[in-house]
Tab-separated table of C-alpha atoms in Angstrom:
chain	number	residue	atom	x	y	z
O	1	MET	CA	97.271	82.113	126.780
O	2	ARG	CA	97.740	84.919	124.256
O	3	SER	CA	100.717	85.110	121.928
O	4	ARG	CA	102.315	88.278	120.656
O	5	PRO	CA	100.594	89.382	117.459
O	6	THR	CA	102.125	89.177	114.015
O	7	LEU	CA	102.342	92.824	112.998
O	8	GLN	CA	104.746	92.410	110.106
O	9	TRP	CA	105.185	89.735	107.471
O	10	ALA	CA	108.186	89.182	105.219
O	11	PRO	CA	107.348	87.497	101.899
O	12	GLY	CA	109.182	84.250	101.335
O	13	PRO	CA	110.531	82.742	98.097
O	14	ASP	CA	107.119	81.214	97.309
O	15	VAL	CA	105.588	84.693	97.124
O	16	LEU	CA	108.497	86.495	95.507
O	17	ALA	CA	108.661	83.900	92.732
O	18	LEU	CA	105.086	84.558	91.616
O	19	GLU	CA	104.249	86.636	88.580
O	20	PRO	CA	102.847	90.105	89.406
O	21	GLY	CA	99.084	90.388	89.704
O	22	THR	CA	97.203	91.322	86.531
O	23	THR	CA	94.514	93.899	85.766
O	24	ASP	CA	92.257	91.457	83.907
O	25	LEU	CA	89.040	91.062	85.894
O	26	GLY	CA	87.459	88.698	83.372
O	27	PRO	CA	88.410	85.408	85.097
O	28	ILE	CA	87.209	86.734	88.453
O	29	ALA	CA	83.912	87.910	86.958
O	30	GLU	CA	83.371	84.464	85.473
O	31	ILE	CA	83.814	82.783	88.864
O	32	VAL	CA	81.793	85.344	90.837
O	33	SER	CA	78.941	84.918	88.371
O	34	GLY	CA	78.421	81.509	90.006
O	35	ARG	CA	76.567	83.454	92.736
O	36	ASN	CA	78.047	81.835	95.855
O	37	THR	CA	81.153	83.893	96.629
O	38	VAL	CA	82.241	84.976	100.111
O	39	VAL	CA	84.052	88.305	100.431
O	40	LEU	CA	86.896	88.712	102.940
O	41	SER	CA	87.819	92.395	103.158
O	42	GLY	CA	90.637	94.289	104.847
O	43	ALA	CA	91.865	97.802	105.542
O	44	GLY	CA	92.809	98.415	101.912
O	45	LEU	CA	89.125	98.640	101.049
O	46	SER	CA	88.703	101.674	103.319
O	47	THR	CA	91.712	103.716	102.219
O	48	GLU	CA	89.603	105.503	99.603
O	49	SER	CA	87.365	106.630	102.477
O	50	GLY	CA	90.294	108.423	104.091
O	51	ILE	CA	91.286	105.674	106.538
O	52	PRO	CA	94.866	104.542	105.835
O	53	ASP	CA	95.810	100.878	106.063
O	54	TYR	CA	98.583	99.370	108.162
O	55	ARG	CA	100.884	97.954	105.525
O	56	GLY	CA	100.556	99.844	102.250
O	57	GLU	CA	103.046	102.334	100.883
O	58	THR	CA	101.946	104.832	103.527
O	59	GLY	CA	100.832	102.220	106.039
O	60	SER	CA	100.834	103.282	109.677
O	61	LEU	CA	102.953	100.342	110.858
O	62	ARG	CA	105.927	102.204	109.427
O	63	THR	CA	105.673	104.698	112.297
O	64	HIS	CA	103.022	103.313	114.667
O	65	THR	CA	102.588	100.164	116.748
O	66	PRO	CA	98.910	99.323	117.412
O	67	MET	CA	97.685	98.752	120.943
O	68	THR	CA	97.835	95.104	122.036
O	69	TYR	CA	95.368	93.459	124.384
O	70	ASP	CA	97.975	92.805	127.084
O	71	ASP	CA	99.175	96.409	127.034
O	72	PHE	CA	95.607	97.660	127.378
O	73	ALA	CA	94.377	95.212	130.038
O	74	SER	CA	97.445	95.286	132.271
O	75	SER	CA	98.402	98.958	132.227
O	76	GLU	CA	96.452	101.968	133.415
O	77	SER	CA	98.825	104.236	131.503
O	78	GLY	CA	98.292	102.075	128.425
O	79	ARG	CA	94.529	102.575	128.686
O	80	GLN	CA	94.981	106.308	129.155
O	81	ARG	CA	97.200	106.429	126.082
O	82	TYR	CA	94.724	104.428	124.020
O	83	TRP	CA	91.599	106.367	125.004
O	84	ALA	CA	93.244	109.783	124.545
O	85	ARG	CA	94.300	108.854	121.034
O	86	SER	CA	91.131	106.958	120.170
O	87	HIS	CA	88.952	109.799	121.462
O	88	LEU	CA	90.265	111.952	118.638
O	89	GLY	CA	90.572	109.181	116.071
O	90	TRP	CA	87.032	107.905	116.456
O	91	ARG	CA	85.649	111.233	115.299
O	92	THR	CA	87.408	110.735	111.973
O	93	ILE	CA	86.165	107.143	111.695
O	94	ALA	CA	82.620	108.248	112.541
O	95	ARG	CA	82.704	110.910	109.807
O	96	ALA	CA	84.035	108.531	107.123
O	97	HIS	CA	81.709	107.572	104.282
O	98	PRO	CA	81.597	104.395	102.181
O	99	ASN	CA	83.541	104.564	98.927
O	100	ASP	CA	82.958	103.003	95.511
O	101	GLY	CA	84.435	99.713	96.721
O	102	HIS	CA	82.015	99.415	99.643
O	103	ARG	CA	79.096	100.343	97.415
O	104	ALA	CA	80.140	97.764	94.822
O	105	VAL	CA	80.241	95.009	97.461
O	106	ALA	CA	76.734	96.009	98.586
O	107	ALA	CA	75.556	95.896	94.965
O	108	LEU	CA	77.152	92.471	94.408
O	109	GLN	CA	75.263	91.190	97.427
O	110	ALA	CA	71.994	92.826	96.388
O	111	ARG	CA	72.248	91.203	92.945
O	112	GLY	CA	72.722	87.789	94.517
O	113	TYR	CA	76.393	87.155	93.706
O	114	LEU	CA	77.591	86.965	97.319
O	115	SER	CA	76.670	84.417	99.955
O	116	GLY	CA	78.448	86.296	102.732
O	117	VAL	CA	80.768	89.163	103.675
O	118	ILE	CA	83.490	88.871	106.316
O	119	THR	CA	85.448	92.012	107.142
O	120	GLN	CA	88.567	92.520	109.202
O	121	ASN	CA	87.731	96.237	109.391
O	122	VAL	CA	86.223	97.898	112.447
O	123	ASP	CA	84.889	101.028	110.727
O	124	GLY	CA	81.345	99.841	109.925
O	125	LEU	CA	81.550	101.118	106.340
O	126	HIS	CA	80.269	97.903	104.752
O	127	THR	CA	77.034	98.222	106.713
O	128	ALA	CA	76.838	101.958	106.018
O	129	ALA	CA	77.017	101.148	102.299
O	130	GLY	CA	74.012	98.831	102.591
O	131	THR	CA	75.624	95.396	102.898
O	132	LYS	CA	73.539	93.068	105.072
O	133	ASP	CA	74.608	90.571	107.752
O	134	VAL	CA	78.296	91.505	107.660
O	135	ILE	CA	80.476	89.376	109.953
O	136	GLU	CA	82.737	91.908	111.647
O	137	LEU	CA	85.612	89.596	112.471
O	138	HIS	CA	87.402	92.118	114.660
O	139	GLY	CA	84.348	93.923	116.029
O	140	ASN	CA	83.235	97.519	115.536
O	141	LEU	CA	84.447	100.798	117.021
O	142	ASP	CA	80.798	101.873	117.377
O	143	ARG	CA	80.485	99.684	120.486
O	144	VAL	CA	82.146	99.669	123.905
O	145	ILE	CA	82.361	96.739	126.338
O	146	CYS	CA	83.197	96.585	130.050
O	147	LEU	CA	85.943	94.051	130.768
O	148	ASP	CA	84.555	93.506	134.281
O	149	CYS	CA	80.788	93.085	133.900
O	150	GLY	CA	80.481	92.569	130.140
O	151	THR	CA	77.983	95.392	129.593
O	152	THR	CA	78.031	96.829	126.078
O	153	SER	CA	77.103	100.379	125.164
O	154	ALA	CA	77.264	102.834	122.288
O	155	ARG	CA	80.533	104.558	121.498
O	156	GLU	CA	78.616	107.789	120.979
O	157	THR	CA	77.541	107.691	124.643
O	158	LEU	CA	81.134	107.188	125.772
O	159	ASP	CA	82.269	109.996	123.499
O	160	THR	CA	79.896	112.377	125.279
O	161	ARG	CA	81.202	111.285	128.685
O	162	LEU	CA	84.827	111.668	127.598
O	163	ARG	CA	84.145	115.152	126.261
O	164	GLU	CA	82.603	116.159	129.584
O	165	ALA	CA	85.487	114.696	131.567
O	166	ASN	CA	88.084	116.376	129.353
O	167	ARG	CA	86.687	119.835	128.699
O	168	ASP	CA	90.171	121.365	128.716
O	169	PHE	CA	91.757	118.624	126.628
O	170	GLU	CA	93.241	120.223	123.546
O	171	ALA	CA	94.956	118.119	120.922
O	172	GLU	CA	94.986	117.715	117.188
O	173	ALA	CA	95.174	114.356	115.457
O	174	THR	CA	98.164	114.189	113.122
O	175	ARG	CA	97.382	110.749	111.722
O	176	ILE	CA	94.465	108.318	111.848
O	177	ASN	CA	95.018	104.550	111.923
O	178	PRO	CA	92.640	101.733	110.883
O	179	ASP	CA	91.819	100.961	114.525
O	180	GLY	CA	90.742	104.559	115.198
O	181	ASP	CA	93.974	105.344	117.061
O	182	VAL	CA	95.970	108.494	116.277
O	183	ASP	CA	99.461	109.738	117.037
O	184	LEU	CA	99.730	112.024	120.070
O	185	PRO	CA	102.746	113.138	122.126
O	186	ASP	CA	103.064	111.627	125.616
O	187	ASP	CA	102.844	114.974	127.400
O	188	VAL	CA	99.395	115.526	125.848
O	189	VAL	CA	98.187	112.019	126.745
O	190	GLN	CA	99.067	112.513	130.431
O	191	HIS	CA	96.350	115.141	130.779
O	192	PHE	CA	93.558	112.884	129.526
O	193	THR	CA	90.940	111.512	131.960
O	194	VAL	CA	89.590	107.977	131.379
O	195	VAL	CA	86.030	107.245	132.550
O	196	PRO	CA	84.834	103.916	134.045
O	197	CYS	CA	81.842	101.700	133.315
O	198	THR	CA	78.607	103.321	134.538
O	199	VAL	CA	77.273	99.942	135.701
O	200	CYS	CA	80.125	98.531	137.784
O	201	GLY	CA	82.954	101.056	137.658
O	202	GLY	CA	85.081	98.626	135.644
O	203	VAL	CA	87.430	99.020	132.700
O	204	LEU	CA	85.927	100.052	129.367
O	205	LYS	CA	87.367	98.785	126.094
O	206	PRO	CA	86.212	99.288	122.510
O	207	ASP	CA	84.338	96.192	121.378
O	208	VAL	CA	87.065	95.294	118.910
O	209	VAL	CA	89.681	92.558	118.854
O	210	PHE	CA	93.053	94.065	119.688
O	211	PHE	CA	96.286	92.665	118.293
O	212	GLY	CA	97.157	89.605	120.376
O	213	GLU	CA	93.528	89.005	121.377
O	214	ASN	CA	91.467	86.018	120.275
O	215	VAL	CA	88.457	86.403	117.980
O	216	PRO	CA	85.393	84.925	119.767
O	217	LYS	CA	85.041	81.255	118.840
O	218	PRO	CA	81.363	81.427	117.701
O	219	ARG	CA	82.302	84.213	115.290
O	220	VAL	CA	85.168	82.154	113.872
O	221	GLU	CA	82.913	79.115	113.455
O	222	ARG	CA	80.338	81.210	111.608
O	223	CYS	CA	83.053	82.338	109.196
O	224	TYR	CA	84.224	78.780	108.583
O	225	HIS	CA	80.631	77.779	107.854
O	226	LEU	CA	80.403	80.475	105.171
O	227	ILE	CA	83.763	79.502	103.674
O	228	ASP	CA	82.833	75.813	103.583
O	229	ALA	CA	79.609	76.563	101.695
O	230	ALA	CA	81.175	78.996	99.219
O	231	THR	CA	82.187	78.315	95.631
O	232	ALA	CA	84.865	81.041	95.816
O	233	VAL	CA	86.535	83.393	98.320
O	234	LEU	CA	87.179	86.953	97.136
O	235	VAL	CA	89.829	88.769	99.205
O	236	LEU	CA	89.614	92.564	98.977
O	237	GLY	CA	92.306	94.928	100.226
O	238	SER	CA	94.078	92.712	102.740
O	239	SER	CA	97.718	91.702	103.014
O	240	LEU	CA	96.482	88.720	105.092
O	241	THR	CA	99.367	89.221	107.502
O	242	VAL	CA	97.198	88.510	110.542
O	243	MET	CA	96.274	84.868	111.047
O	244	SER	CA	92.673	85.693	111.999
O	245	GLY	CA	91.907	86.345	108.320
O	246	PHE	CA	94.658	84.343	106.627
O	247	ARG	CA	93.395	81.048	108.085
O	248	PHE	CA	90.197	81.275	106.031
O	249	VAL	CA	92.195	81.606	102.820
O	250	ARG	CA	94.297	78.567	103.692
O	251	HIS	CA	91.172	76.639	104.669
O	252	ALA	CA	89.440	77.446	101.385
O	253	ALA	CA	92.462	76.574	99.275
O	254	LYS	CA	92.940	73.261	101.081
O	255	ALA	CA	89.330	72.367	100.279
O	256	GLY	CA	89.832	73.247	96.612
O	257	THR	CA	87.722	76.409	96.752
O	258	PRO	CA	89.087	79.099	94.383
O	259	VAL	CA	90.735	82.031	96.161
O	260	LEU	CA	90.610	85.357	94.289
O	261	ILE	CA	92.640	88.326	95.548
O	262	VAL	CA	92.212	91.997	94.626
O	263	ASN	CA	94.880	94.036	96.385
O	264	GLN	CA	97.519	96.618	95.620
O	265	GLY	CA	100.744	94.793	96.389
O	266	ILE	CA	101.685	91.265	97.401
O	267	THR	CA	99.867	89.356	100.144
O	268	ARG	CA	100.533	86.406	102.388
O	269	GLY	CA	97.765	84.542	100.571
O	270	ASP	CA	99.195	84.923	97.052
O	271	PRO	CA	100.522	81.316	96.842
O	272	TYR	CA	96.973	80.076	97.519
O	273	ALA	CA	95.233	82.311	94.954
O	274	LEU	CA	93.887	81.170	91.623
O	275	HIS	CA	93.718	84.754	90.339
O	276	ARG	CA	95.338	87.941	91.657
O	277	ILE	CA	94.391	91.470	90.592
O	278	ASN	CA	96.602	94.475	91.324
O	279	LEU	CA	94.276	97.479	91.076
O	280	PRO	CA	92.773	100.160	93.342
O	281	LEU	CA	89.751	98.601	95.030
O	282	GLY	CA	87.135	101.181	94.042
O	283	ARG	CA	88.047	100.970	90.387
O	284	ALA	CA	88.413	97.186	90.346
O	285	LEU	CA	85.109	96.443	92.045
O	286	THR	CA	83.199	98.960	89.945
O	287	GLU	CA	84.593	97.317	86.803
O	288	LEU	CA	83.845	93.858	88.175
O	289	LEU	CA	80.243	94.861	88.799
O	290	ALA	CA	79.946	96.172	85.250
O	291	GLN	CA	81.177	92.863	83.809
O	292	LEU	CA	78.551	90.793	85.616
O	293	PRO	CA	75.080	90.226	84.133
């Protein structure tokens, strides 16, 4: 049974009572130098690549509700709405390039400071920057899966099919969201044609975890294994509102593993953090890299 997703989070007294995050990266550099840190990244890491987050000052949740699994799986009109919007949005995601933050994470891994990278993002920018063996907690927009037969295929192939099926479809994306969705008026969406699976004629879905959908258990267990073996967890650009990522922070803190957070603004994980840095991610990670031997 799936529960409704937590899209918003209101900070409680335990968060509001904390001192603001600092800009001193020294304590974090000292811990990361132990060479067994796991990174947990969120949408804030990709904002400098032109992909806005959900909950920042200009976050899309202020005007946009992401597609949920139930809405997609149970409604033909919901799928039409999603694919029309995602058809335009994916082009922006596909054109995005890694920023200084992504490149710094790749460099930290290459120099041996990281034992693993878990990302809540679905944009593939960690891998594009050169990071190896990234656990994509919520999947990747590059892939498509059939809900009926389970066949996976490349998003690029689907994009070609959608273009052919919608030669007269004319729309302009006014806003891109972290899940590749954009804002489109309903009258434009109604003219969009959705294509089926080429193997069984079933329903195609991006191979990402929608809000309200469960992360595959083997993937979750792999993340817990990394967290259990780590000497620190470094959270980058995530408000930790969604439980799928927040649980790893709670798990680490309960085990006594230091939690380090670099994020602009407060997060749900702040009460569990040993150190909190309030800086833009590209700048902070570049400076962190420079402080390490």
